[in-house]
Amino acid sequence: MEKEKTMAPKPFPSFALALLFASASLGSAFPAGQATKQEAMEAISAAEESSKGTFLLIKEADREGGNVSALAKRFNAALELLDQARALEAESLHEQASALAQEAERLFDAIGGDAVALRERAAEDASKRRTAAILGAPFAAAIIALLAYFLARFWQKSRIRKVMGMRVEEAGQR
């Protein structure tokens, strides 16, 4: 018996042409990599606004007692990107300026999210510390009271032993 060979249908060549046509028409509608001065300035302004909001979030996290040193380092790195974007914009390199400003804005947004999480974690930790202090204070007071009681008893017993260990002498016999 002879095996029948089945042939897979070949892709229709017009499908490839249709994809090529679609990509060409979309490419002309959206010019690739041509950022204008206005777009670059808008990106820089958006990054500046994002930096202000992020700074306030970092301040709130610090106020709650969070360790914001890592956030501050990342924030400074994002500010450096923003400064580079401004410098590129001054040199009329709008595309690179826009890209750096957008990257800085993404960093500011990520740092802001981390600052919110840090603030919540710091508030939760502070709440736990307060709860531990409130619950631990009566326990500590009871331990101190018991310790004071046993020390007073020990001191009293030592005085009684001292008195009981004295010899009785008559006043005139010396």
Short mmCIF file of C-alpha atoms in Angstrom, two decimals:
data_model
loop_
_atom_site.label_atom_id
_atom_site.label_comp_id
_atom_site.label_asym_id
_atom_site.label_seq_id
_atom_site.Cartn_x
_atom_site.Cartn_y
_atom_site.Cartn_z
CA MET A 1 0.00 0.00 0.00
CA GLU A 2 1.24 3.31 -0.94
CA LYS A 3 1.09 6.21 1.53
CA GLU A 4 -0.79 9.19 0.36
CA LYS A 5 1.03 12.45 0.77
CA THR A 6 -1.03 15.34 1.93
CA MET A 7 0.13 18.73 0.96
CA ALA A 8 -0.40 21.70 3.24
CA PRO A 9 -2.03 24.60 1.48
CA LYS A 10 0.43 27.31 0.56
CA PRO A 11 -0.25 30.70 2.06
CA PHE A 12 -1.97 33.01 -0.29
CA PRO A 13 0.58 35.56 -1.59
CA SER A 14 -1.92 38.38 -1.41
CA PHE A 15 -1.95 38.05 2.41
CA ALA A 16 1.68 39.14 2.50
CA LEU A 17 0.90 41.96 0.11
CA ALA A 18 -2.02 43.05 2.27
CA LEU A 19 0.22 43.19 5.36
CA LEU A 20 2.82 45.16 3.45
CA PHE A 21 0.20 47.62 2.20
CA ALA A 22 -1.30 48.05 5.69
CA SER A 23 2.06 48.72 7.30
CA ALA A 24 2.98 51.21 4.59
CA SER A 25 -0.27 53.11 4.96
CA LEU A 26 0.01 53.24 8.76
CA GLY A 27 3.61 54.37 8.49
CA SER A 28 2.63 57.37 6.43
CA ALA A 29 -0.17 58.30 8.84
CA PHE A 30 2.17 58.33 11.86
CA PRO A 31 5.63 59.64 11.01
CA ALA A 32 8.13 57.58 12.94
CA GLY A 33 10.46 59.43 15.25
CA GLN A 34 9.54 62.96 14.26
CA ALA A 35 8.87 64.74 17.54
CA THR A 36 8.17 68.42 17.20
CA LYS A 37 9.30 71.16 19.52
CA GLN A 38 5.77 71.39 20.90
CA GLU A 39 5.65 67.65 21.67
CA ALA A 40 9.05 67.80 23.35
CA MET A 41 7.99 70.77 25.47
CA GLU A 42 4.75 69.00 26.44
CA ALA A 43 6.70 65.88 27.43
CA ILE A 44 9.09 67.97 29.53
CA SER A 45 6.19 69.82 31.18
CA ALA A 46 4.42 66.54 31.94
CA ALA A 47 7.61 65.15 33.48
CA GLU A 48 8.02 68.29 35.59
CA GLU A 49 4.46 67.98 36.90
CA SER A 50 5.03 64.32 37.62
CA SER A 51 8.22 65.20 39.51
CA LYS A 52 6.34 67.65 41.74
CA GLY A 53 3.69 65.07 42.61
CA THR A 54 6.32 62.42 43.23
CA PHE A 55 8.27 64.75 45.51
CA LEU A 56 5.16 65.32 47.62
CA LEU A 57 4.57 61.56 47.84
CA ILE A 58 8.16 61.02 48.98
CA LYS A 59 7.72 63.74 51.62
CA GLU A 60 4.58 62.01 52.91
CA ALA A 61 6.39 58.67 53.09
CA ASP A 62 9.21 60.33 55.02
CA ARG A 63 6.73 62.00 57.38
CA GLU A 64 5.24 58.57 58.16
CA GLY A 65 8.70 57.33 59.11
CA GLY A 66 9.59 55.41 55.96
CA ASN A 67 13.21 55.06 54.84
CA VAL A 68 13.16 57.13 51.67
CA SER A 69 16.89 57.13 50.86
CA ALA A 70 16.51 54.65 47.97
CA LEU A 71 13.54 56.61 46.61
CA ALA A 72 15.54 59.84 46.86
CA LYS A 73 18.40 58.32 44.83
CA ARG A 74 15.99 57.16 42.12
CA PHE A 75 14.24 60.55 42.20
CA ASN A 76 17.57 62.33 41.67
CA ALA A 77 18.39 60.02 38.75
CA ALA A 78 15.03 60.87 37.16
CA LEU A 79 15.71 64.59 37.72
CA GLU A 80 19.03 64.17 35.91
CA LEU A 81 17.18 62.62 32.96
CA LEU A 82 14.81 65.58 32.97
CA ASP A 83 17.76 68.00 33.00
CA GLN A 84 19.29 66.14 30.07
CA ALA A 85 15.97 66.39 28.23
CA ARG A 86 15.93 70.17 28.81
CA ALA A 87 19.50 70.43 27.52
CA LEU A 88 18.64 68.42 24.40
CA GLU A 89 15.59 70.61 23.83
CA ALA A 90 17.80 73.70 24.06
CA GLU A 91 19.99 72.15 21.34
CA SER A 92 16.86 71.56 19.20
CA LEU A 93 17.13 67.77 19.47
CA HIS A 94 13.40 67.42 19.98
CA GLU A 95 13.12 63.67 19.43
CA GLN A 96 15.77 62.75 22.01
CA ALA A 97 14.47 65.39 24.42
CA SER A 98 10.96 64.00 24.15
CA ALA A 99 12.18 60.42 24.68
CA LEU A 100 14.22 61.36 27.76
CA ALA A 101 11.35 63.40 29.20
CA GLN A 102 8.96 60.49 28.71
CA GLU A 103 11.45 58.12 30.36
CA ALA A 104 11.82 60.55 33.28
CA GLU A 105 8.03 60.74 33.62
CA ARG A 106 7.80 56.93 33.69
CA LEU A 107 10.47 56.87 36.40
CA PHE A 108 8.65 59.54 38.41
CA ASP A 109 5.41 57.56 38.15
CA ALA A 110 7.14 54.36 39.29
CA ILE A 111 8.84 56.17 42.17
CA GLY A 112 5.50 57.71 43.16
CA GLY A 113 3.90 54.27 43.31
CA ASP A 114 6.77 53.00 45.44
CA ALA A 115 6.47 56.05 47.71
CA VAL A 116 2.76 55.36 48.25
CA ALA A 117 3.53 51.73 49.11
CA LEU A 118 6.34 52.81 51.46
CA ARG A 119 4.06 55.34 53.17
CA GLU A 120 1.40 52.69 53.74
CA ARG A 121 3.99 50.21 55.04
CA ALA A 122 5.49 52.87 57.36
CA ALA A 123 2.03 53.79 58.68
CA GLU A 124 1.29 50.12 59.32
CA ASP A 125 4.61 49.66 61.13
CA ALA A 126 3.96 52.75 63.27
CA SER A 127 0.53 51.40 64.15
CA LYS A 128 2.06 48.08 65.18
CA ARG A 129 4.62 49.86 67.37
CA ARG A 130 1.89 51.91 69.06
CA THR A 131 -0.19 48.79 69.66
CA ALA A 132 2.81 46.97 71.12
CA ALA A 133 3.56 49.93 73.39
CA ILE A 134 -0.04 50.17 74.56
CA LEU A 135 -0.29 46.45 75.23
CA GLY A 136 3.22 46.18 76.66
CA ALA A 137 2.97 49.07 79.13
CA PRO A 138 0.66 47.31 81.65
CA PHE A 139 2.77 44.16 81.41
CA ALA A 140 5.97 46.14 82.06
CA ALA A 141 4.30 47.97 84.97
CA ALA A 142 3.26 44.64 86.51
CA ILE A 143 6.80 43.26 86.21
CA ILE A 144 8.25 46.41 87.79
CA ALA A 145 5.70 46.24 90.62
CA LEU A 146 6.52 42.56 91.30
CA LEU A 147 10.24 43.27 91.21
CA ALA A 148 9.82 46.19 93.64
CA TYR A 149 7.69 44.01 95.95
CA PHE A 150 10.27 41.19 96.05
CA LEU A 151 13.15 43.63 96.56
CA ALA A 152 11.29 45.29 99.45
CA ARG A 153 10.58 41.87 101.00
CA PHE A 154 14.22 40.84 100.63
CA TRP A 155 15.39 44.09 102.24
CA GLN A 156 12.86 43.67 105.06
CA LYS A 157 13.95 40.06 105.71
CA SER A 158 17.60 41.07 105.79
CA ARG A 159 16.81 43.75 108.39
CA ILE A 160 14.83 41.26 110.47
CA ARG A 161 17.75 38.78 110.33
CA LYS A 162 20.13 41.52 111.36
CA VAL A 163 17.94 42.47 114.33
CA MET A 164 17.42 38.84 115.30
CA GLY A 165 21.16 38.19 115.12
CA MET A 166 21.99 40.90 117.67
CA ARG A 167 23.04 39.85 121.12
CA VAL A 168 21.11 41.15 124.03
CA GLU A 169 23.30 43.06 126.46
CA GLU A 170 22.45 44.91 129.56
CA ALA A 171 22.94 48.61 129.50
CA GLY A 172 25.24 48.87 132.43
CA GLN A 173 27.66 45.99 131.79
CA ARG A 174 30.46 47.33 129.83
#
